[in-house]
Coordinates of C-alpha atoms and ligand atoms in Angstrom, one line a residue:
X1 CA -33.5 -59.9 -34.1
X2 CA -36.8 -61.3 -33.2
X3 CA -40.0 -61.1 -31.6
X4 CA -40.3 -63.4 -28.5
X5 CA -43.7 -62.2 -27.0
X6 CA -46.7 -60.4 -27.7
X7 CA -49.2 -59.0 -24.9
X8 CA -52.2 -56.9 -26.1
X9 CA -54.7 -55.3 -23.9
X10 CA -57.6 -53.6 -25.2
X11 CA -55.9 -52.5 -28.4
X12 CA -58.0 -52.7 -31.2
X13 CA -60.4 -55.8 -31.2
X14 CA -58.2 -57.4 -28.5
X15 CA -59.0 -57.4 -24.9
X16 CA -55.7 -59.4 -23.7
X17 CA -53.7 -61.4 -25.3
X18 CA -50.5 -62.9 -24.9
X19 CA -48.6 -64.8 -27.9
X20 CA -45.5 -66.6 -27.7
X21 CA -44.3 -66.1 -31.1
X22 CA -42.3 -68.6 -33.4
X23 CA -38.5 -67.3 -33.9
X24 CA -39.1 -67.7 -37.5
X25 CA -42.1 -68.2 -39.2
X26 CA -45.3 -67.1 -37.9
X27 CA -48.4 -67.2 -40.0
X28 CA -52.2 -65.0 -38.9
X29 CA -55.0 -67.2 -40.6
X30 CA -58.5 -66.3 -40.5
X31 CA -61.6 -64.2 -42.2
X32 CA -61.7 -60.7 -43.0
X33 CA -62.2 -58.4 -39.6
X34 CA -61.0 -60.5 -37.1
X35 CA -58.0 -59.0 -36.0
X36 CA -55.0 -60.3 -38.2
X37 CA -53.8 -56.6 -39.4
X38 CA -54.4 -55.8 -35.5
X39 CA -51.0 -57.8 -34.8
X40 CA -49.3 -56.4 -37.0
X41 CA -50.2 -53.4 -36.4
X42 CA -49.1 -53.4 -32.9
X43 CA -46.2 -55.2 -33.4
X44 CA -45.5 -51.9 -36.1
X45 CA -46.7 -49.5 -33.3
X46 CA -43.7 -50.9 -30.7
X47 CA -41.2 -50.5 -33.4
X48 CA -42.1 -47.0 -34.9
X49 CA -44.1 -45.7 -31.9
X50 CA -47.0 -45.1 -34.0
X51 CA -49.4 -47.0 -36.3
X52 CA -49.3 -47.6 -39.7
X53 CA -53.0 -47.2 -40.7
X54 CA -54.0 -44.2 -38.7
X55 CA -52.7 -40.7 -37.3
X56 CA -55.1 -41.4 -34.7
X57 CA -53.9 -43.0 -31.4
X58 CA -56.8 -42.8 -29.8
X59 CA -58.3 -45.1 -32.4
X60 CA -56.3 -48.4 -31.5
X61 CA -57.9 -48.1 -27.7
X62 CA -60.5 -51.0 -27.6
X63 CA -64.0 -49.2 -28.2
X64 CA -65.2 -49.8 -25.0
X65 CA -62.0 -49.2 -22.9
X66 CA -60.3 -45.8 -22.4
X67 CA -56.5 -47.3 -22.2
X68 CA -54.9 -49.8 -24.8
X69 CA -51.4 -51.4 -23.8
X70 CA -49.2 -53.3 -25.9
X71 CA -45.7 -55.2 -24.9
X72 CA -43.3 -56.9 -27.0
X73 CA -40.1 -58.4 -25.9
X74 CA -37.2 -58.6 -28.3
X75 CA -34.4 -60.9 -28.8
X76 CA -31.4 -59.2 -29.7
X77 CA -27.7 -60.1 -30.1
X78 CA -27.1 -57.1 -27.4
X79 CA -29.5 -58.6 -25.2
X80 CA -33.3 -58.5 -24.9
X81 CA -35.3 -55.3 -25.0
X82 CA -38.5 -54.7 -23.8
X83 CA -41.1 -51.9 -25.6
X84 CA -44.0 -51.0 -24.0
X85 CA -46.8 -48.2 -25.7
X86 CA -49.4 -47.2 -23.2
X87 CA -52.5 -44.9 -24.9
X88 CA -54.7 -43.1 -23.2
X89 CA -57.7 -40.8 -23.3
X90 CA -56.8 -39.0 -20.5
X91 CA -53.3 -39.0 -20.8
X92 CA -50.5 -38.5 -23.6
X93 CA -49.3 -41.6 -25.4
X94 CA -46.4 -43.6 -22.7
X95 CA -43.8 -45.5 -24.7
X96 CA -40.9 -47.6 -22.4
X97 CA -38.1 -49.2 -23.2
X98 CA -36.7 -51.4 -20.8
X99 CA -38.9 -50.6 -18.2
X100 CA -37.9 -46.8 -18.8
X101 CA -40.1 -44.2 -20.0
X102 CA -38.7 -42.3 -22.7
X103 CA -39.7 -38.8 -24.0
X104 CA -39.7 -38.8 -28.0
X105 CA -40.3 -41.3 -30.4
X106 CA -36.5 -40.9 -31.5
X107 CA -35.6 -42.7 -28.5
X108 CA -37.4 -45.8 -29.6
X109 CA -36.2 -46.0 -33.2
X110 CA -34.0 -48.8 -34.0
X111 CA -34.8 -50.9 -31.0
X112 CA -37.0 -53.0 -32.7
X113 CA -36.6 -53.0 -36.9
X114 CA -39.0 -54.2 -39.1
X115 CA -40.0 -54.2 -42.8
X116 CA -43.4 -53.5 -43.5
X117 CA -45.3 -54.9 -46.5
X118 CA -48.9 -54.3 -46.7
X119 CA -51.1 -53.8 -49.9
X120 CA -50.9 -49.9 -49.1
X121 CA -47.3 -49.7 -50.1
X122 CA -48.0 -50.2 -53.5
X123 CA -48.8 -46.6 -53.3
X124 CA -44.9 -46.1 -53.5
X125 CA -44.9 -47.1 -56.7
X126 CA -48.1 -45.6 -57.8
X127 CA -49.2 -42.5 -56.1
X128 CA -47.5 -39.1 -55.5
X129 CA -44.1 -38.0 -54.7
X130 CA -45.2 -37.7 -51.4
X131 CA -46.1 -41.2 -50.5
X132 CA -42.3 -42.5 -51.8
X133 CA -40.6 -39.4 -49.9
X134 CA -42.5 -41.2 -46.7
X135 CA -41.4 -44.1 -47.5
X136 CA -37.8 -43.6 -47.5
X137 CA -38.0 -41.2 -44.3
X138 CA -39.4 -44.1 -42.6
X139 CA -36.6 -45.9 -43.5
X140 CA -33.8 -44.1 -43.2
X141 CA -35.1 -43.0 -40.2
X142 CA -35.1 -46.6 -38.6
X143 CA -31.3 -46.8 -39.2
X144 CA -30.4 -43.6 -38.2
X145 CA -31.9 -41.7 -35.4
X146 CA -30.3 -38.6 -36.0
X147 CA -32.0 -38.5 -39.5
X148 CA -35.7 -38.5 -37.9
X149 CA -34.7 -35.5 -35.9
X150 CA -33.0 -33.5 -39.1
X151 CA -36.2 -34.5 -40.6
X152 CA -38.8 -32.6 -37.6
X153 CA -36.4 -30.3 -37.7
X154 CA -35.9 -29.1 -41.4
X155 CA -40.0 -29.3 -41.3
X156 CA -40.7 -27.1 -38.6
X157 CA -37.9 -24.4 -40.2
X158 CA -40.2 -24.7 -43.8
X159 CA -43.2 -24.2 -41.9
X160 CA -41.6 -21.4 -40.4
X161 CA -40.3 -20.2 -43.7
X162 CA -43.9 -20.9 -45.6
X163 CA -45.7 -18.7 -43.2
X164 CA -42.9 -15.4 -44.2
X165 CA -43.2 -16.2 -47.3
X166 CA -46.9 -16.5 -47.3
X167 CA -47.9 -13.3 -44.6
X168 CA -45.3 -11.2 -47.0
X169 CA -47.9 -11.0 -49.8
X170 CA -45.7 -11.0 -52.7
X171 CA -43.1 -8.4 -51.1
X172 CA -39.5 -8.8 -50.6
X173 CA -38.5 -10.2 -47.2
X174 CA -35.2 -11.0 -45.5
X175 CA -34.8 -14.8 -45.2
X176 CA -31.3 -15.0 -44.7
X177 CA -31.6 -16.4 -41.6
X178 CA -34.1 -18.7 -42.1
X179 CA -32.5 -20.1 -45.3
X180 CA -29.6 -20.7 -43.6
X181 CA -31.2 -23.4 -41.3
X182 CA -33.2 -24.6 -44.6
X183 CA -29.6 -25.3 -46.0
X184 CA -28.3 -27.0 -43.0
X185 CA -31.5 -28.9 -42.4
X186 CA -32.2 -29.9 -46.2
X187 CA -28.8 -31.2 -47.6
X188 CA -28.3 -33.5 -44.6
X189 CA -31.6 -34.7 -45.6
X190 CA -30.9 -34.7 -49.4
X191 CA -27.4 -36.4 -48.8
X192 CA -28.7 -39.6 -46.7
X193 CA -31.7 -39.9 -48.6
X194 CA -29.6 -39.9 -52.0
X195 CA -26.8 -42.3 -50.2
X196 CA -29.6 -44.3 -49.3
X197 CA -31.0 -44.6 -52.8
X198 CA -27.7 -45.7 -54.0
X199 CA -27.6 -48.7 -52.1
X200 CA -31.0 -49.9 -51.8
X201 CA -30.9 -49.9 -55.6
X202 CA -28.0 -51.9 -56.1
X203 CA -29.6 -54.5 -53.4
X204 CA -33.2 -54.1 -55.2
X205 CA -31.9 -54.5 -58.8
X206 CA -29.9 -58.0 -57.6
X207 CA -33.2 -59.6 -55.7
X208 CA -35.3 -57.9 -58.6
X209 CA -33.4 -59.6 -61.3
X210 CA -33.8 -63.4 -59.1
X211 CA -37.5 -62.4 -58.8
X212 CA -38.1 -62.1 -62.9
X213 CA -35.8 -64.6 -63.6
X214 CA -33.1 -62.2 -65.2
X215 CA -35.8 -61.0 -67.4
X216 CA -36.3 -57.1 -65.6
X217 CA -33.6 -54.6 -64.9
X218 CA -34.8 -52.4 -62.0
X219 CA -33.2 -49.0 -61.2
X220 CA -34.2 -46.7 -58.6
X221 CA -33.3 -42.8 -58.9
X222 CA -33.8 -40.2 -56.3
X223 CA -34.7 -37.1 -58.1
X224 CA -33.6 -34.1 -56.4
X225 CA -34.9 -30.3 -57.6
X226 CA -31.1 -29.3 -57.3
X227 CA -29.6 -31.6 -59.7
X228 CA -26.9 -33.1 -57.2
X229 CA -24.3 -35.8 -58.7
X230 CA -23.0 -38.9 -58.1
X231 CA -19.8 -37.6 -56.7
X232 CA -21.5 -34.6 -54.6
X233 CA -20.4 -34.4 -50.6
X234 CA -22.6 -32.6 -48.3
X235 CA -20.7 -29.2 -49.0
X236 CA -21.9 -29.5 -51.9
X237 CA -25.3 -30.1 -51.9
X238 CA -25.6 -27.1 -49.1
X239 CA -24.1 -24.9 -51.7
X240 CA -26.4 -25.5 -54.7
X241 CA -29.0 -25.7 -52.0
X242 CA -28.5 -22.3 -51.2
X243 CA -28.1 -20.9 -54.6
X244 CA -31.3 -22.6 -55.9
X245 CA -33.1 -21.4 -52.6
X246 CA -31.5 -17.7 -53.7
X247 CA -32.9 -17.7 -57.6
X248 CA -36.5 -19.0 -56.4
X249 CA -37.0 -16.5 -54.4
X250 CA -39.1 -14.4 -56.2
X251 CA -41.5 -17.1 -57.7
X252 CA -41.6 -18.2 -53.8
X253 CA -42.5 -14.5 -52.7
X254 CA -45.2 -14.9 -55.9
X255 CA -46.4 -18.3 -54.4
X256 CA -46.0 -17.7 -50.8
X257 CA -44.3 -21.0 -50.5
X258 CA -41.0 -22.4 -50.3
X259 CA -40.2 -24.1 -53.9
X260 CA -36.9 -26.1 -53.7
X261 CA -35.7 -28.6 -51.4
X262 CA -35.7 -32.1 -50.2
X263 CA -39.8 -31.4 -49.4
X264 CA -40.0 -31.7 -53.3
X265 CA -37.9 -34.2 -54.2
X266 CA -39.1 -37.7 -55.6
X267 CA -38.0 -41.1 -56.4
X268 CA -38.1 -43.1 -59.9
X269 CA -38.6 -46.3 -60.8
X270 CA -38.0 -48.1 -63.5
X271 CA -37.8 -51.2 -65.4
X272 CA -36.0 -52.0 -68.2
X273 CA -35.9 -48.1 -68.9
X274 CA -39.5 -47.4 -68.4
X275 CA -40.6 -46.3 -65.7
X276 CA -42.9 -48.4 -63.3
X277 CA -45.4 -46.0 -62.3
X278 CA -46.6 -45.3 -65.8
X279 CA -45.9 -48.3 -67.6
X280 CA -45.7 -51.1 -65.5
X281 CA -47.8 -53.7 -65.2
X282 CA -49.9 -55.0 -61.7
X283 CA -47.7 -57.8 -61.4
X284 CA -44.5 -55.5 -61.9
X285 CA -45.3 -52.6 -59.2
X286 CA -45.9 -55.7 -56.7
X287 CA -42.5 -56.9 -57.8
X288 CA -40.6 -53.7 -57.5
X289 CA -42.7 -53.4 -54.3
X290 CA -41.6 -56.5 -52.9
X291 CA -37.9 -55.9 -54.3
X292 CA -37.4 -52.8 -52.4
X293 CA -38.7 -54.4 -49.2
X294 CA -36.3 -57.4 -49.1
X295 CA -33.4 -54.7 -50.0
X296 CA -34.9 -53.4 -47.6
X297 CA -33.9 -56.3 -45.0
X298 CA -29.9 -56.8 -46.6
X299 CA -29.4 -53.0 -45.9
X300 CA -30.5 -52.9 -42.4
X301 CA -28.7 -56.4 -41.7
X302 CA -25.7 -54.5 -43.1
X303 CA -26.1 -51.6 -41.6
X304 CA -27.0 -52.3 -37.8
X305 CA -25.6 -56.1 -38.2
X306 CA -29.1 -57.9 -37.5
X307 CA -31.9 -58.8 -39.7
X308 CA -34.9 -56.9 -39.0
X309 CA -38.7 -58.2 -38.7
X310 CA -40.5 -59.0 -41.5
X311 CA -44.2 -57.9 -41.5
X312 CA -46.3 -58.3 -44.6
X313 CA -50.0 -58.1 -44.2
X314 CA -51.7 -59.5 -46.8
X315 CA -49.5 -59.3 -49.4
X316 CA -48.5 -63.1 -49.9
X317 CA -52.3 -64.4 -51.9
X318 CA -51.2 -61.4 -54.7
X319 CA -47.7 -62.8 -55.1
X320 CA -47.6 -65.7 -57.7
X321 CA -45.9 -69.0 -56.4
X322 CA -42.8 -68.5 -57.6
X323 CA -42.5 -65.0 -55.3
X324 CA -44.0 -66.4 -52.7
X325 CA -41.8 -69.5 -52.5
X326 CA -38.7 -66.9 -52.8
X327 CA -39.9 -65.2 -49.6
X328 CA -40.5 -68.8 -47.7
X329 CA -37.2 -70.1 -48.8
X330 CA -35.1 -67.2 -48.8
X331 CA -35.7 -65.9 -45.9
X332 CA -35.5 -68.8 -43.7
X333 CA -33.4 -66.5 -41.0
X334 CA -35.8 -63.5 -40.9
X335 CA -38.1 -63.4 -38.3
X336 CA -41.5 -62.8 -40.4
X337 CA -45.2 -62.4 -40.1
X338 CA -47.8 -63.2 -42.4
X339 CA -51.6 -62.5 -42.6
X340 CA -53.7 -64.3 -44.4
X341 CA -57.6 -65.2 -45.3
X342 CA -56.5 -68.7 -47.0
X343 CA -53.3 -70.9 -46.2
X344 CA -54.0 -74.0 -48.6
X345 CA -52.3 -72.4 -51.0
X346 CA -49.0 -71.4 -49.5
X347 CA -46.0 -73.3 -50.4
X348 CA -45.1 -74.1 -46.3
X349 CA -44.4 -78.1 -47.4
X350 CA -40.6 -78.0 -46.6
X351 CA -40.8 -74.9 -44.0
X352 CA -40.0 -76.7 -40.4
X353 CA -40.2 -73.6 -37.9
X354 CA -43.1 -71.8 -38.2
X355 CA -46.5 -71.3 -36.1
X356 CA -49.7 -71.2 -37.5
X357 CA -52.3 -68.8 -35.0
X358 CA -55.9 -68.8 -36.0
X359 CA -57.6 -65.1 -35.7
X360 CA -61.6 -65.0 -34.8
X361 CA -62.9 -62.2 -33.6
X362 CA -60.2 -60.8 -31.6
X363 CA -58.9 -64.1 -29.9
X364 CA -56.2 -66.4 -31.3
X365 CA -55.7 -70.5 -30.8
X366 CA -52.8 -72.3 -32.7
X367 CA -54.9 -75.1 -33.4
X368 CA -57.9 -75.2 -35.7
Ligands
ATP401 N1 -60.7 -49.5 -31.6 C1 -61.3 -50.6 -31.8 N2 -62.0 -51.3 -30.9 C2 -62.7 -52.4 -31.1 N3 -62.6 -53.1 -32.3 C3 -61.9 -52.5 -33.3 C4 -61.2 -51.3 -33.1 N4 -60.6 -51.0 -34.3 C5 -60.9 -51.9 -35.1 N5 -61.6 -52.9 -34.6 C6 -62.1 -54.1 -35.2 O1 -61.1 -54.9 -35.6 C7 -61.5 -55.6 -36.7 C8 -60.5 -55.4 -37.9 O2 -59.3 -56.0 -37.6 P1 -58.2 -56.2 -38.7 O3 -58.0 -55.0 -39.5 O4 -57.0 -56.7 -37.9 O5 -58.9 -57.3 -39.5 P2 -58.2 -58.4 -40.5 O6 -58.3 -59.8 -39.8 O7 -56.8 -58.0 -40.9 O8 -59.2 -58.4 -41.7 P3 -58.9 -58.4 -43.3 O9 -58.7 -59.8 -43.7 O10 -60.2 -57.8 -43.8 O11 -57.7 -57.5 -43.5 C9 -62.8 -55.2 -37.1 O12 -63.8 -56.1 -36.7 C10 -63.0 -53.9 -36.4 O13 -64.3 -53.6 -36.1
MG402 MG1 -56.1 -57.1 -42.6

């Protein structure tokens, strides 16, 4: 799939714009703070209904203007789709599809895919188990709707669950019911997010091992607090679930806090046995970074039978040349964006398609 058109108005630095964007490869030049991240962002916001850098909606409404709009159309092999996101300060946040307004967030999902790169995600690598478990949510998520309502759901049962636990002051409470849920909630999580692993680390470990040149080995693990296997179906994962929820729940009572489930789980990497957080260098957290994201794009292209966007903010001037001539030559089908402060140095000598915009201060031209 591809983006066809952009149309900003008032969002961010923008006031209106409207970009008819290259089928292939499209490439945001210009200084710091003029509005390159802006695209993406918005071109993020139409796909996952919300931005990327901020919680905040009300934040991407131009500063002076009290309603930000943004329109992309889509080429798809079903047909084009239209996505619309309306924010308001008076009003709640209007997304359409089609020219139809739709109600949650899970309604948009997988309209419009795209992979995400942008210097933050080197936080999956280097940060807290939290940052990876988002990660993967976000993905997973994108390719199956039905996991990003499990997802609300199995939160708002723990939050649920957390406040017992917590208002019970240490003494012993009747959960059954709640658990339950938990169980039903938390392995369907647990089971995608481990299937999910599985392949994106066989993809990852192939582009990984083109990447370093057959030097590095890359393997990615999803650590789960219930010690699932290989082999383990859904049953059972719900059933050691539920017998791990069963012997925490004094310590839980103790804490006032719910202790096991997919909440808690985490995600190793590592190269050549070691793992990448602690022992990897710069270079090799970009790398396993930029592995996972072009896995990334095989598994959705197998999964929903299109390649997704590519979106990496300002990512390409930390690659070496080697990486960055991969991603120019290798993913000559992949819709993709790039920001950038310089483009001298970009290896773009033998790309054909591709449309250079230049970003001041919240306009664009395509010529310098
Ligand atoms: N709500 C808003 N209203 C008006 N302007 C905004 C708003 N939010 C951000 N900006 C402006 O947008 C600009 C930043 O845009 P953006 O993050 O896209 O920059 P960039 O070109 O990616 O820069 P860099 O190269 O530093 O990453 C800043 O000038 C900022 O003041
Ligand atoms: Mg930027």
């Amino acid at each position: 799939m591809f983006v066809k058109e952009l149309r900003l108005i008032n969002y961010r630095n923008y006031e209106a714009l409207l970009l008819d964007v290259n089928p292939k490869l499209n490439i945001f030049v210009g200084e710091n703070a003029q509005g390159k991240t802006n695209v993406i962002e918005a071109i993020f916001l139409c796909a996952i209904g919300k931005s990327f850098r901020t919680n905040k909606d009300l934040e991407l409404i131009n500063m002076s203007k009290r309603q930000s709009y943004t329109k992309v159309k889509v080429n798809k092999a079903i047909g084009d789709v239209s996505i619309e996101v309306r924010i308001d300060t008076e009003q709640k946040k209007s997304i359409r599809l089609n020219e139809m307004s739709i109600g949650k967030i899970g309604e948009l999902l997988g309209n419009l895919n795209i992979v995400l790169f942008s210097p933050e995600d080197l936080k999956i690598v280097k940060e807290g188990p939290s940052e990876r478990r988002r990660f993967i949510d976000i993905d997973i998520s994108q390719i199956y709707p039905r996991y990003y309502y499990t997802l609300n759901q199995y939160n708002r049962i723990l939050k649920q669950r957390n406040k017992l636990l917590k208002d019970s002051r240490g003494k012993a409470i009747d959960l059954d019911i709640w658990d339950q849920q938990l169980v039903e909630a938390g392995a369907n999580i647990i089971f995608y997010r481990k299937k999910f692993i599985k392949r994106m680390g066989i993809l990852a470990k192939l582009v990984h091992r083109k990447l370093t040149d057959e030097k590095e080995n890359l393997e990615i693990q999803y650590l789960s607090g219930i010690n699932i296997k290989d082999g383990d179906e859904l049953v059972n994962i719900k059933e050691k679930l539920m017998l791990k929820l069963k012997s925490s729940l004094s310590n839980e009572l103790r804490r006032g806090l719910t202790l096991v489930g997919p909440h808690r789980d985490d995600i190793a990497f590592k190269i050549n046995q070691l793992d990448v957080k602690n022992f990897g260098s710069q270079g090799q957290q970009r790398t396993t970074v930029l592995s996972l994201k072009l896995a990334e794009l095989e598994l959705i292209k197998s999964e929903i039978g299109e390649y997704p966007v590519l979106l990496l903010d300002d990512v390409m001037s930390e690659l070496d040349i080697k990486r960055q001539s991969y991603i120019l030559t290798n993913l000559k089908n992949i819709q993709t964006f790039i920001t950038t402060t310089m483009i001298d140095h970009l290896p773009l000598q033998h790309i054909k398609e591709k449309q250079i915009f230049y970003v001041s201060n919240g306009e664009i031209s395509i010529s310098d």
